[in-house]
Coordinates of C-alpha atoms and ligand atoms in Angstrom, one line a residue:
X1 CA -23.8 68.1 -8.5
X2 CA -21.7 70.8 -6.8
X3 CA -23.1 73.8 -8.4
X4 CA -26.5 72.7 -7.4
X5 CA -26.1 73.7 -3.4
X6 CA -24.9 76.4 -1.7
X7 CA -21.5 76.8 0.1
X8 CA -23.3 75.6 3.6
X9 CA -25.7 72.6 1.9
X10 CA -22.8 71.3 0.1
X11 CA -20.8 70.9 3.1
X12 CA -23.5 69.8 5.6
X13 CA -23.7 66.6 2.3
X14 CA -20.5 66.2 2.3
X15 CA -20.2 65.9 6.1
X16 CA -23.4 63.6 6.2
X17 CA -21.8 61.3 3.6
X18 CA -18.8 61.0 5.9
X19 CA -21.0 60.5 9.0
X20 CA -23.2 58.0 7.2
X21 CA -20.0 55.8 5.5
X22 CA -18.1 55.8 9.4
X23 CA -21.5 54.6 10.9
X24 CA -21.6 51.8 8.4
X25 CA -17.7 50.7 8.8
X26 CA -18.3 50.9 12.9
X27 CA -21.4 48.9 12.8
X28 CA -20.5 46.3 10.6
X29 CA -16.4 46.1 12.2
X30 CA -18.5 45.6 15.5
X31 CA -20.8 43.0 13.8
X32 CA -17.7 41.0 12.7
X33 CA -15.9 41.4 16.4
X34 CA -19.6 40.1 17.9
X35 CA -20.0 37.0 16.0
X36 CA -16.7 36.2 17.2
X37 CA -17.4 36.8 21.0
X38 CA -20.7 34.9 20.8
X39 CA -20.1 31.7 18.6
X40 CA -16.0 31.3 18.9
X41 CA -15.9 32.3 22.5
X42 CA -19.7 31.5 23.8
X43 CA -19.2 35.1 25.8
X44 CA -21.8 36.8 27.1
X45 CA -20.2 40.0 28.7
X46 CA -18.3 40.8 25.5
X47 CA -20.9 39.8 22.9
X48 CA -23.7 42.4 24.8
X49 CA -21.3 45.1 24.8
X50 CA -20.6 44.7 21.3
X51 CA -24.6 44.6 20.7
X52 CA -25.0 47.3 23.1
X53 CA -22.2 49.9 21.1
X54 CA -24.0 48.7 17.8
X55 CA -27.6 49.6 19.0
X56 CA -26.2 53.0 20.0
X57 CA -24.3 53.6 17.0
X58 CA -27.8 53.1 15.4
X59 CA -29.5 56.0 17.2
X60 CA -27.1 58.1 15.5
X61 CA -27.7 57.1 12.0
X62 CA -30.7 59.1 11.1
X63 CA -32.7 59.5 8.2
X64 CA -31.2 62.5 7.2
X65 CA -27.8 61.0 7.3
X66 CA -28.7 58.4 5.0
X67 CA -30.0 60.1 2.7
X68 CA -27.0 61.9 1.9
X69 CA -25.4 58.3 0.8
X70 CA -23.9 58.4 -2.7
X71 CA -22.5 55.1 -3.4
X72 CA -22.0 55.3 -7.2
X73 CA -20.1 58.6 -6.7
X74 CA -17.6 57.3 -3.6
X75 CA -14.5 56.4 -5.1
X76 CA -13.7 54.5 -1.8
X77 CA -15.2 51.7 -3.1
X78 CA -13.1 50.7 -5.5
X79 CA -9.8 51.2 -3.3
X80 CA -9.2 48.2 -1.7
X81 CA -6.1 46.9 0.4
X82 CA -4.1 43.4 -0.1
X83 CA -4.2 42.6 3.5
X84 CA -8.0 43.4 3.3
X85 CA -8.1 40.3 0.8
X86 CA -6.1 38.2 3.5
X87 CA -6.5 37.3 6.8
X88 CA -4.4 34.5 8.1
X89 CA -5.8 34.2 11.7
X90 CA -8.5 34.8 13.5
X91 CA -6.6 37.2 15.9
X92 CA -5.3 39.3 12.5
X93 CA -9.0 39.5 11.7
X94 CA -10.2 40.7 15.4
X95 CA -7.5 43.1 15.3
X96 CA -8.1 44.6 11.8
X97 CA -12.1 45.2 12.8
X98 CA -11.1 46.4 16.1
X99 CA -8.9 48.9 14.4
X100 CA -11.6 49.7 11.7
X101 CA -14.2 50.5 14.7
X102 CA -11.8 52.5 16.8
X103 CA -10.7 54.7 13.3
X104 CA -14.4 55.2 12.5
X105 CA -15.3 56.2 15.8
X106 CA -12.5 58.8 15.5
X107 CA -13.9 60.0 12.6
X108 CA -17.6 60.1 13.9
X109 CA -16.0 62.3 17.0
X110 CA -13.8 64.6 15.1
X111 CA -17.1 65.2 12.4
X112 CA -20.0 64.8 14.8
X113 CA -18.9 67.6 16.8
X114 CA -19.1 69.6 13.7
X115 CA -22.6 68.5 13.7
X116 CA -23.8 67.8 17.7
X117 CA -21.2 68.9 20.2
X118 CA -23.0 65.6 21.8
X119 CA -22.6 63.0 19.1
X120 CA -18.8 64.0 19.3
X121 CA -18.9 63.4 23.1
X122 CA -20.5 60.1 22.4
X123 CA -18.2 58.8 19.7
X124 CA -15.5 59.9 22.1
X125 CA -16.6 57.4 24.9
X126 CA -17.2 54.7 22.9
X127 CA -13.7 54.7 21.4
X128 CA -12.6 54.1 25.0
X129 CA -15.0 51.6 25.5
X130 CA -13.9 49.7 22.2
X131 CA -10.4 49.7 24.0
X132 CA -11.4 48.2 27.0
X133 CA -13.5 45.7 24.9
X134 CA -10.4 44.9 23.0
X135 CA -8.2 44.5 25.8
X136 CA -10.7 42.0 27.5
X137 CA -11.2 40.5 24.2
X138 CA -7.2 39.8 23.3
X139 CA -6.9 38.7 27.1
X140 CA -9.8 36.3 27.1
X141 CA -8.5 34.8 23.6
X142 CA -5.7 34.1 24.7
X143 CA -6.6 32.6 27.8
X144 CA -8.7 30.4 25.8
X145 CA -5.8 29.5 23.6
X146 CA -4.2 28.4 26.4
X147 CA -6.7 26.2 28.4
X148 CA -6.8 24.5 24.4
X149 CA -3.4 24.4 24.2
X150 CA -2.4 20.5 25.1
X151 CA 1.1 20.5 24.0
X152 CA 4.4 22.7 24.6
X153 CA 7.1 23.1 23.2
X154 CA 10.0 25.0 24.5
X155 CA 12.4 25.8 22.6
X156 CA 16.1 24.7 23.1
X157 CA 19.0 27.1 21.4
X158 CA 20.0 25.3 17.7
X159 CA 20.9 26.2 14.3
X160 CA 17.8 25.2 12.5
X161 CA 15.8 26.3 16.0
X162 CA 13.4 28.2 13.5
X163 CA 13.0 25.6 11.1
X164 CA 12.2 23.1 13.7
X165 CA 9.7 25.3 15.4
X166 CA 8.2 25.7 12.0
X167 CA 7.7 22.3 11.5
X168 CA 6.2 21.9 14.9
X169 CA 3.6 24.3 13.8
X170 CA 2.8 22.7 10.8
X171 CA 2.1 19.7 13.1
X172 CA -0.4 21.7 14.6
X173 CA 1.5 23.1 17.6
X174 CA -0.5 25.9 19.4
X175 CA 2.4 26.7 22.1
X176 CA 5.7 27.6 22.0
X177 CA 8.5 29.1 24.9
X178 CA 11.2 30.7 23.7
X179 CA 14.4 29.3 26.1
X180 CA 17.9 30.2 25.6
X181 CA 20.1 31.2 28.2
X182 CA 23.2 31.9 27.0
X183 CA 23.0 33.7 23.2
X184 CA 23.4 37.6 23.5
X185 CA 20.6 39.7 24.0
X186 CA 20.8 40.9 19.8
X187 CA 20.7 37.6 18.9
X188 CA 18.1 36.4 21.6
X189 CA 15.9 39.3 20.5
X190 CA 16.2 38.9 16.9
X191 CA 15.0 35.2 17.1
X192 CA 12.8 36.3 19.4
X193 CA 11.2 38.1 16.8
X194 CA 11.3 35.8 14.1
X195 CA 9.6 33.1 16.6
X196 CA 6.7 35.8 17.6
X197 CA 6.1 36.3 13.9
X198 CA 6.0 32.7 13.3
X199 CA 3.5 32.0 15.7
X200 CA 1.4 34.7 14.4
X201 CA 1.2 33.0 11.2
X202 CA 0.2 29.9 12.8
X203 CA -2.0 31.3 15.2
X204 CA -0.1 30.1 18.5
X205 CA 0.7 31.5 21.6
X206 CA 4.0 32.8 21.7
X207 CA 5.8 32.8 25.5
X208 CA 9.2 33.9 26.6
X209 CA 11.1 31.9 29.3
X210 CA 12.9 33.7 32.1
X211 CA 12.8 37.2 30.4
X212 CA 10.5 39.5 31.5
X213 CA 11.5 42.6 29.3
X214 CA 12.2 40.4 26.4
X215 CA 8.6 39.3 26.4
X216 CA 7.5 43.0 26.6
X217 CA 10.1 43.9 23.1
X218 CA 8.6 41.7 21.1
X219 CA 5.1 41.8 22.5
X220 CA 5.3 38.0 23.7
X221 CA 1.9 36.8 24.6
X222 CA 3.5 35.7 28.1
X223 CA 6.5 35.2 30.3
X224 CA 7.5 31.7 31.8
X225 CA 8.8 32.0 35.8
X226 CA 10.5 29.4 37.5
X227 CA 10.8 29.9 41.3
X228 CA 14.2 31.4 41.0
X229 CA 12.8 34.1 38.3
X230 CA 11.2 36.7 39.4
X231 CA 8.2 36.9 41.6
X232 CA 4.9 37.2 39.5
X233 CA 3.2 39.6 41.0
X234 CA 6.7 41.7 39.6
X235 CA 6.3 40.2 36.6
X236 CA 2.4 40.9 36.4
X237 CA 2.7 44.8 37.0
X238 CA 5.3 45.1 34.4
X239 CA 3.3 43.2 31.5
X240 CA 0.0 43.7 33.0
X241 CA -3.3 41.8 33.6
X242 CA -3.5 40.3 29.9
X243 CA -1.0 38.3 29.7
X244 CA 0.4 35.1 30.5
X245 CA 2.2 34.1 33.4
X246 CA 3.2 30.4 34.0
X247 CA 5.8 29.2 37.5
X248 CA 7.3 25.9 37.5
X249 CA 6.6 23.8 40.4
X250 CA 8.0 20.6 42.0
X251 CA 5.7 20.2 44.8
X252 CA 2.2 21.0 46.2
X253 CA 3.5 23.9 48.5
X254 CA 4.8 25.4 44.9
X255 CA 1.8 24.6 43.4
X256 CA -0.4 26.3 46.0
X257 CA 2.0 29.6 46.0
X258 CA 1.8 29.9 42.0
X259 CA -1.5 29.7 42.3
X260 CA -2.3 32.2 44.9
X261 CA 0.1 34.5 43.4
X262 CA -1.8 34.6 39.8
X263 CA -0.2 31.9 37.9
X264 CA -1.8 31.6 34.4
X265 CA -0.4 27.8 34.4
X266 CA 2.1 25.9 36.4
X267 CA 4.8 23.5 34.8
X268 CA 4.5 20.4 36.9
X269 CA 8.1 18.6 37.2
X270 CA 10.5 17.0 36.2
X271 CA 8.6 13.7 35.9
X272 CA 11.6 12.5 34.9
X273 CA 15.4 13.3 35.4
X274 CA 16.5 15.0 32.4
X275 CA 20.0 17.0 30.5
X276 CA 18.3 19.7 29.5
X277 CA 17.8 20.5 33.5
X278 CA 20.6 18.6 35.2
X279 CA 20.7 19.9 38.7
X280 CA 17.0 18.9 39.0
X281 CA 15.5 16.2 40.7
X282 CA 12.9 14.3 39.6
X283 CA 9.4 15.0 41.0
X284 CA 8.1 12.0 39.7
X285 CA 4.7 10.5 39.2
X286 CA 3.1 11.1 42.3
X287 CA 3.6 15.0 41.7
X288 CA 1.9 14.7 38.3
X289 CA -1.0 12.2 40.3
X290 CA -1.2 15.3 42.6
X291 CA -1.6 17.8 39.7
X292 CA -4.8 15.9 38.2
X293 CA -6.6 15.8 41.9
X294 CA -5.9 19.4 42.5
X295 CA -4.7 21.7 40.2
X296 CA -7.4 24.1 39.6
X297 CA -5.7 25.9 36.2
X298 CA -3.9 24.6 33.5
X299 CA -0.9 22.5 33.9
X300 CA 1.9 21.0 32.0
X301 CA 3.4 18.2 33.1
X302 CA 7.5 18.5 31.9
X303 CA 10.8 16.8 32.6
X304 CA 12.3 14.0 29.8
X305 CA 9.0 13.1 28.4
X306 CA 9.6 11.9 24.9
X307 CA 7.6 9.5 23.1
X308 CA 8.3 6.4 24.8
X309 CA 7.1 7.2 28.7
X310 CA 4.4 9.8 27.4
X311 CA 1.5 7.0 27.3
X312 CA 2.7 6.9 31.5
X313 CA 2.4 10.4 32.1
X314 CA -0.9 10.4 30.5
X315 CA -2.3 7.6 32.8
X316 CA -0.8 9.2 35.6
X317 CA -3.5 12.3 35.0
X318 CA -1.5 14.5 32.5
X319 CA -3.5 16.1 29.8
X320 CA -1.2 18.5 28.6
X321 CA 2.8 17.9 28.3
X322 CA 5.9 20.5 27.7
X323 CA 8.5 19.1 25.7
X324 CA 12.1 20.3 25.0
X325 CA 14.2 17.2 23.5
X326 CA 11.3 15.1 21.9
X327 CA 10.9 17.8 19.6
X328 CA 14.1 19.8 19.5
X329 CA 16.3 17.1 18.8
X330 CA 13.7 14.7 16.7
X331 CA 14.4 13.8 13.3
X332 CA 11.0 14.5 12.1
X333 CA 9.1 17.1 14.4
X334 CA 5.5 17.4 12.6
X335 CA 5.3 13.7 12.7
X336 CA 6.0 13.9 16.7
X337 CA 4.1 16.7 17.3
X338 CA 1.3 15.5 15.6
X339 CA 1.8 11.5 17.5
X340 CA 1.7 13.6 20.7
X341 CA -1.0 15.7 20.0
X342 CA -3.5 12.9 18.2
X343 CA -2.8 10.9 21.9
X344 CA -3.9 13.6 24.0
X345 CA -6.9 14.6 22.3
X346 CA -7.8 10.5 22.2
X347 CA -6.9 10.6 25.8
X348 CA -9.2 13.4 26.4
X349 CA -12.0 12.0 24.2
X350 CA -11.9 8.7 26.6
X351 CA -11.9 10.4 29.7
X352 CA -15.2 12.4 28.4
X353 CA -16.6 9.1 27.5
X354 CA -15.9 7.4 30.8
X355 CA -17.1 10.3 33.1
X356 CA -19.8 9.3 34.8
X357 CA -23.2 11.1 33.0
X358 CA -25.3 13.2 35.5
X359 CA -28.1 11.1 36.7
X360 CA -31.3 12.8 35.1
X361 CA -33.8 12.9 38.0
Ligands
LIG401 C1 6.6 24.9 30.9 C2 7.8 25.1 31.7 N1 7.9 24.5 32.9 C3 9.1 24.6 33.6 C4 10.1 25.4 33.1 C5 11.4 25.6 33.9 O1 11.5 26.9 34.4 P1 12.7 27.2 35.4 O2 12.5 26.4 36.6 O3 12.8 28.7 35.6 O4 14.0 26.7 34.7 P2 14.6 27.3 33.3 O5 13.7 26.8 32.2 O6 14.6 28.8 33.4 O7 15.9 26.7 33.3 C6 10.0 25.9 31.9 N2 11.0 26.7 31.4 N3 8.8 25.8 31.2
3NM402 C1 13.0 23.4 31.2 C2 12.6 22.3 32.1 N1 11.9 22.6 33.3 C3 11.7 21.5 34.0 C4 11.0 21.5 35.3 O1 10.6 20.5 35.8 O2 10.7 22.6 35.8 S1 12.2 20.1 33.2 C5 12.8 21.0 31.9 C6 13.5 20.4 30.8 C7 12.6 19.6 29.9 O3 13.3 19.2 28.9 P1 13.2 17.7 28.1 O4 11.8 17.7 27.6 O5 14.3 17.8 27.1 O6 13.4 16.7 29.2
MG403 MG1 13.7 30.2 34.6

C-alpha cells in the first residue's frame, strides 16, 4: 500500500490511523470507568463527566479519521497482555481503564497537535480532567468500601500474622489495620507490604494504625489515630483528602471532636476491658448506646468483643465491630469471620425489616 501515496498522504494515514485507534481505546476505557460510576456507585457527578469526556471525544472522531482505519493490517491486535486477560478486582479494573484513557489521551495530544494545534490543547485538558475524575473516583470507592465494611480486623504482631489475615479474607473480610508497635521499622514495612498486597487481592481496605508515613510507603488506603496520635487535620495534609482517617474515642466529647476535625470513622471503646489495651478503661455499653443515637459516620464499636458478648454489643446499637483477639488468636479465623459477619448482616436485615415504612399519603 505504501508506494501508492505520496510522502505527505502516507503520513497524514498513518497519523489518522493512530488518531482513529486512541479515540477508540479512550472512548471505550471511559465506557468501562462509566458503567462503574452509574450502576456500582449509583453516582451522578462522576457518571456525567465520564459521558460528558466521551461525547467530546466523539466530536473529534471525524469521518475522515475513520476512514483511515485498517483493522486487518494493525498488528496491535493480535498483541495482547496476561494481565489484560485477568482482572482480580474491581479497583485493578478501574485503574487499568483509567490508565488506558489517560495514555490515549496522551497520544491524541502529542499527535493532534500535529494535526489541530486545538485538538492537542483539548486532549491536554482532558487528561487532567481524567485525573481529577480518578482521584474522586478512588476516593469515593473507598469511602463506599468503608460505609460497607461491617467488620474489622486489626491486626496484632504474630508469626503466622499473614496467614491469619489471609484466612480472614477468605472469610470475606473487607477491613484490615495493620497494628504493631514494637517490630523495627524494616520489618513493620515489609509486612506492611505483604498485607497491602494481600488486601488488594481480596479487594479490602488496607489501613495502618498509629503510622502516618508508614501508610503513605506502602500507599495504605488510610491511617488509624487514637487521641494520643497525631492530630488529623496533620495527618490529613500529609496523605491528603482521599484517604482514610479513623480516631478512637471513649466518650461523646471525643466523638464530637473526631468528627468536627474530619474523622472518616471513629472506633467507639473499649466496650469491654481488654489485654490487648490494658491501661484502658472500659467505656461500656452506654458509649456504644450513645454511638447508635448519634454518630453521624461510620463507627466501630471495639474493646474484647469475641464471639460470646458480640450478640450484646449488637443489641446495644452496634452494626459494625473491630476485633483484635477474636480473630488473631482463633483457631479457625474464616469460620469466625464469617459467624461475625453472617450476624451483622442478619442484624442489619432485621433492623430494615422493623423500620417503620413511610406512611404513603
Ligand atoms: C478501630 C480502632 N479503634 C481504636 C483503636 C485504638 O487506637 P489508639 O487509641 O491509638 O491505641 P493503639 O491502637 O494505638 O494502641 C484502634 N487501633 N483501632
Ligand atoms: C486497639 C484497641 N483500641 C481500643 C479502644 O477502645 O480504643 S480497644 C483495643 C483492643 C481491642 O482488642 P481485642 O479485640 O483483642 O479486645
Ligand atoms: Mg494509636
Amino acid at each position: 500500500m505504501a508506494e501508492l501515496y505520496n510522502g505527505q498522504v502516507m503520513e497524514k494515514s498513518v497519523i489518522y490511523r493512530i488518531l482513529d485507534a486512541n479515540l477508540d481505546r479512550a472512548r471505550e476505557g471511559l465506557r468501562i470507568i462509566e458503567e462503574w460510576c452509574r450502576f456500582g456507585l449509583n453516582n451522578p457527578d462522576l457518571t456525567q463527566e465520564c459521558k460528558r469526556l466521551r461525547q467530546e471525544l466523539a466530536q473529534w472522531h471525524t469521518a475522515e479519521i475513520r476512514a483511515a482505519r485498517n483493522t486487518p493490517d494493525d498488528p496491535g491486535t493480535q498483541l495482547t497482555h496476561e494481565r489484560e486477560e485477568y482482572r482480580g478486582t474491581i479497583h485493578q479494573l478501574l485503574q487499568a481503564n483509567l490508565c488506558r484513557v489517560e495514555e490515549a489521551l496522551r497520544v491524541l495530544e502529542e499527535y493532534g497537535k500535529l494535526e489541530d494545534r486545538q485538538m492537542g490543547r483539548v486532549c491536554k485538558q482532558m487528561r487532567y480532567r481524567v485525573y481529577t475524575l480518578e482521584s474522586q473516583l478512588m476516593a469515593y470507592s473507598r469511602h463506599q468500601q468503608l460505609l460497607e465494611a461491617q467488620l474489622y480486623l486489626v491486626t496484632s504482631p504474630m508469626p503466622e500474622l499473614l496467614e491469619v489475615a489471609e484466612a480472614a479474607l477468605q472469610g470475606g473480610l473487607k477491613l484490615i489495620q495493620y497494628r504493631d508497635k514494637n517490630t523495627e521499622d524494616g520489618e513493620r514495612l515489609v509486612l506492611a507490604q505483604k498485607l497491602r498486597q494481600l488486601c488488594d487481592r481480596y479487594g479490602a481496605l488496607f489501613l495502618i494504625n498509629d503510622r502516618v508515613d508508614l501508610a503513605l510507603a506502602v500507599d495504605a488506603d488510610g491511617v488509624h489515630l487514637g487521641q494520643q496520635d497525631l492530630p488529623i487535620a496533620v495527618a490529613r495534609e500529609i496523605l491528603g483528602p482521599q484517604k482514610i482517617i479513623g480516631r478512637s474515642t471513649t466518650n461523646p466529647e471525643e466523638m464530637k471532636r473526631a468528627i468536627a476535625e474530619g474523622a472518616d470513622y471513629v472506633g467507639v471503646g473499649p466496650v469491654f476491658a481488654t489485654p490487648t489495651k490494658p491501661n484502658k478503661a472500659a467505656a461500656g455499653h452506654e458509649y456504644v448506646r450513645y454511638a447508635a443515637q448519634h454518630c453521624p459516620i461510620p463507627w466501630f464499636a471495639i474493646g474484647g468483643i469475641d464471639v460470646n458478648n458480640f450478640n450484646e454489643v449488637l443489641e446495644s446499637g452496634a452494626n459494625r465491630i473491630a476485633v483484635v483477639r477474636a480473630i488473631m488468636e482463633a483457631e479457625q479465623p474464616t469460620l469466625v469471620t464469617q459467624y461475625f459477619l453472617s450476624q451483622l448482616i442478619r442484624m442489619e436485615t432485621m433492623k430494615a425489616i422493623q423500620k417503620p415504612q413511610a406512611v404513603r399519603g
